[in-house]
Amino acid sequence: MSKFLDKPSSDTLYRAIVSLQDEDECRKFLQDLCTVSELKAMEQRMEVAMLLDDGLIYSEILERTGASSATISRVNRCLHYGADGYRTIIPRLKEEGQ
């Protein structure tokens, strides 16, 4: 783990996220925390992850999302070799009908 992620200030952020009680609170918190471009980038990565999980190929994902091939590749790498964050949340979202 990186030295940045070992800092107590990182724990504060993660505890804050976990303490959010619903989608509305989450939306408001992230809007305060992030810039518009940061939020759009995270939303795009999540959409790319869902589409990759659905088996779409890069060109289809690029067409649907406008994501660069570098972004698609990064998300794909995380899906296969990352910390399993996407693999944890994607089934939950699909179960909810997302």
PDB file of C-alpha atoms in Angstrom:
ATOM      1  CA  MET A   1       0.000   0.000   0.000  1.00  0.00           C
ATOM      2  CA  SER A   2       1.285   3.514  -0.723  1.00  0.00           C
ATOM      3  CA  LYS A   3       2.477   5.768   2.073  1.00  0.00           C
ATOM      4  CA  PHE A   4      -0.340   8.195   1.218  1.00  0.00           C
ATOM      5  CA  LEU A   5      -3.009   5.566   1.855  1.00  0.00           C
ATOM      6  CA  ASP A   6      -1.477   4.708   5.240  1.00  0.00           C
ATOM      7  CA  LYS A   7      -2.038   8.217   6.635  1.00  0.00           C
ATOM      8  CA  PRO A   8      -4.778   8.850   9.220  1.00  0.00           C
ATOM      9  CA  SER A   9      -6.212  11.533   6.922  1.00  0.00           C
ATOM     10  CA  SER A  10      -6.925   8.793   4.371  1.00  0.00           C
ATOM     11  CA  ASP A  11      -8.813   6.857   7.044  1.00  0.00           C
ATOM     12  CA  THR A  12     -10.948   9.930   7.713  1.00  0.00           C
ATOM     13  CA  LEU A  13     -12.019  10.068   4.075  1.00  0.00           C
ATOM     14  CA  TYR A  14     -12.895   6.375   3.939  1.00  0.00           C
ATOM     15  CA  ARG A  15     -14.789   6.544   7.234  1.00  0.00           C
ATOM     16  CA  ALA A  16     -16.695   9.556   5.916  1.00  0.00           C
ATOM     17  CA  ILE A  17     -17.702   7.654   2.769  1.00  0.00           C
ATOM     18  CA  VAL A  18     -18.785   4.584   4.733  1.00  0.00           C
ATOM     19  CA  SER A  19     -20.862   6.764   7.057  1.00  0.00           C
ATOM     20  CA  LEU A  20     -23.010   8.139   4.219  1.00  0.00           C
ATOM     21  CA  GLN A  21     -26.553   6.880   4.641  1.00  0.00           C
ATOM     22  CA  ASP A  22     -28.048   7.131   1.168  1.00  0.00           C
ATOM     23  CA  GLU A  23     -27.442   8.103  -2.440  1.00  0.00           C
ATOM     24  CA  ASP A  24     -28.508  11.711  -1.847  1.00  0.00           C
ATOM     25  CA  GLU A  25     -25.974  12.156   0.982  1.00  0.00           C
ATOM     26  CA  CYS A  26     -23.308  10.530  -1.167  1.00  0.00           C
ATOM     27  CA  ARG A  27     -24.076  12.802  -4.126  1.00  0.00           C
ATOM     28  CA  LYS A  28     -23.908  15.947  -1.948  1.00  0.00           C
ATOM     29  CA  PHE A  29     -20.685  14.845  -0.244  1.00  0.00           C
ATOM     30  CA  LEU A  30     -18.939  14.011  -3.517  1.00  0.00           C
ATOM     31  CA  GLN A  31     -20.108  17.278  -5.083  1.00  0.00           C
ATOM     32  CA  ASP A  32     -18.505  19.154  -2.184  1.00  0.00           C
ATOM     33  CA  LEU A  33     -15.369  17.009  -2.200  1.00  0.00           C
ATOM     34  CA  CYS A  34     -14.646  16.745  -5.934  1.00  0.00           C
ATOM     35  CA  THR A  35     -14.468  19.048  -8.898  1.00  0.00           C
ATOM     36  CA  VAL A  36     -16.995  18.581 -11.689  1.00  0.00           C
ATOM     37  CA  SER A  37     -14.306  17.045 -13.905  1.00  0.00           C
ATOM     38  CA  GLU A  38     -13.224  14.625 -11.151  1.00  0.00           C
ATOM     39  CA  LEU A  39     -16.811  13.489 -10.658  1.00  0.00           C
ATOM     40  CA  LYS A  40     -17.369  13.078 -14.388  1.00  0.00           C
ATOM     41  CA  ALA A  41     -14.161  11.023 -14.658  1.00  0.00           C
ATOM     42  CA  MET A  42     -15.235   8.735 -11.807  1.00  0.00           C
ATOM     43  CA  GLU A  43     -18.738   8.365 -13.253  1.00  0.00           C
ATOM     44  CA  GLN A  44     -17.229   7.491 -16.638  1.00  0.00           C
ATOM     45  CA  ARG A  45     -14.888   4.901 -15.106  1.00  0.00           C
ATOM     46  CA  MET A  46     -17.791   3.250 -13.316  1.00  0.00           C
ATOM     47  CA  GLU A  47     -19.790   3.127 -16.552  1.00  0.00           C
ATOM     48  CA  VAL A  48     -16.785   1.655 -18.378  1.00  0.00           C
ATOM     49  CA  ALA A  49     -16.360  -0.980 -15.657  1.00  0.00           C
ATOM     50  CA  MET A  50     -20.009  -2.002 -15.943  1.00  0.00           C
ATOM     51  CA  LEU A  51     -19.762  -2.275 -19.737  1.00  0.00           C
ATOM     52  CA  LEU A  52     -16.526  -4.275 -19.587  1.00  0.00           C
ATOM     53  CA  ASP A  53     -18.181  -6.598 -17.094  1.00  0.00           C
ATOM     54  CA  ASP A  54     -21.057  -6.983 -19.555  1.00  0.00           C
ATOM     55  CA  GLY A  55     -18.527  -8.170 -22.152  1.00  0.00           C
ATOM     56  CA  LEU A  56     -18.507  -5.158 -24.459  1.00  0.00           C
ATOM     57  CA  ILE A  57     -15.372  -4.527 -26.501  1.00  0.00           C
ATOM     58  CA  TYR A  58     -13.296  -1.347 -26.381  1.00  0.00           C
ATOM     59  CA  SER A  59     -14.736   0.190 -29.556  1.00  0.00           C
ATOM     60  CA  GLU A  60     -18.307  -0.265 -28.318  1.00  0.00           C
ATOM     61  CA  ILE A  61     -17.431   1.243 -24.946  1.00  0.00           C
ATOM     62  CA  LEU A  62     -15.651   4.172 -26.577  1.00  0.00           C
ATOM     63  CA  GLU A  63     -18.704   4.808 -28.749  1.00  0.00           C
ATOM     64  CA  ARG A  64     -21.140   4.650 -25.803  1.00  0.00           C
ATOM     65  CA  THR A  65     -19.111   6.575 -23.247  1.00  0.00           C
ATOM     66  CA  GLY A  66     -16.574   8.695 -25.087  1.00  0.00           C
ATOM     67  CA  ALA A  67     -13.894   7.267 -22.784  1.00  0.00           C
ATOM     68  CA  SER A  68     -10.389   7.153 -24.165  1.00  0.00           C
ATOM     69  CA  SER A  69      -8.758   3.828 -24.888  1.00  0.00           C
ATOM     70  CA  ALA A  70      -6.316   4.633 -22.056  1.00  0.00           C
ATOM     71  CA  THR A  71      -9.208   4.996 -19.593  1.00  0.00           C
ATOM     72  CA  ILE A  72     -10.850   1.807 -20.819  1.00  0.00           C
ATOM     73  CA  SER A  73      -7.545  -0.036 -20.558  1.00  0.00           C
ATOM     74  CA  ARG A  74      -6.904   1.294 -17.030  1.00  0.00           C
ATOM     75  CA  VAL A  75     -10.346   0.208 -15.831  1.00  0.00           C
ATOM     76  CA  ASN A  76      -9.915  -3.184 -17.489  1.00  0.00           C
ATOM     77  CA  ARG A  77      -6.561  -3.619 -15.740  1.00  0.00           C
ATOM     78  CA  CYS A  78      -8.200  -2.775 -12.402  1.00  0.00           C
ATOM     79  CA  LEU A  79     -10.994  -5.259 -13.077  1.00  0.00           C
ATOM     80  CA  HIS A  80      -8.457  -8.027 -13.610  1.00  0.00           C
ATOM     81  CA  TYR A  81      -5.507  -7.096 -11.408  1.00  0.00           C
ATOM     82  CA  GLY A  82      -6.742  -4.399  -9.029  1.00  0.00           C
ATOM     83  CA  ALA A  83      -7.829  -4.400  -5.404  1.00  0.00           C
ATOM     84  CA  ASP A  84     -11.217  -5.986  -6.293  1.00  0.00           C
ATOM     85  CA  GLY A  85     -13.127  -2.771  -5.645  1.00  0.00           C
ATOM     86  CA  TYR A  86     -14.996  -2.997  -8.943  1.00  0.00           C
ATOM     87  CA  ARG A  87     -15.502  -6.748  -8.469  1.00  0.00           C
ATOM     88  CA  THR A  88     -17.078  -6.059  -5.087  1.00  0.00           C
ATOM     89  CA  ILE A  89     -19.473  -3.330  -6.173  1.00  0.00           C
ATOM     90  CA  ILE A  90     -20.529  -4.407  -9.692  1.00  0.00           C
ATOM     91  CA  PRO A  91     -22.530  -7.468  -8.559  1.00  0.00           C
ATOM     92  CA  ARG A  92     -24.271  -5.347  -5.933  1.00  0.00           C
ATOM     93  CA  LEU A  93     -25.256  -2.756  -8.501  1.00  0.00           C
ATOM     94  CA  LYS A  94     -26.485  -5.387 -10.916  1.00  0.00           C
ATOM     95  CA  GLU A  95     -28.486  -7.042  -8.145  1.00  0.00           C
ATOM     96  CA  GLU A  96     -30.169  -3.681  -7.483  1.00  0.00           C
ATOM     97  CA  GLY A  97     -31.008  -3.418 -11.189  1.00  0.00           C
ATOM     98  CA  GLN A  98     -28.492  -0.699 -11.960  1.00  0.00           C
TER      99      GLN A  98
END
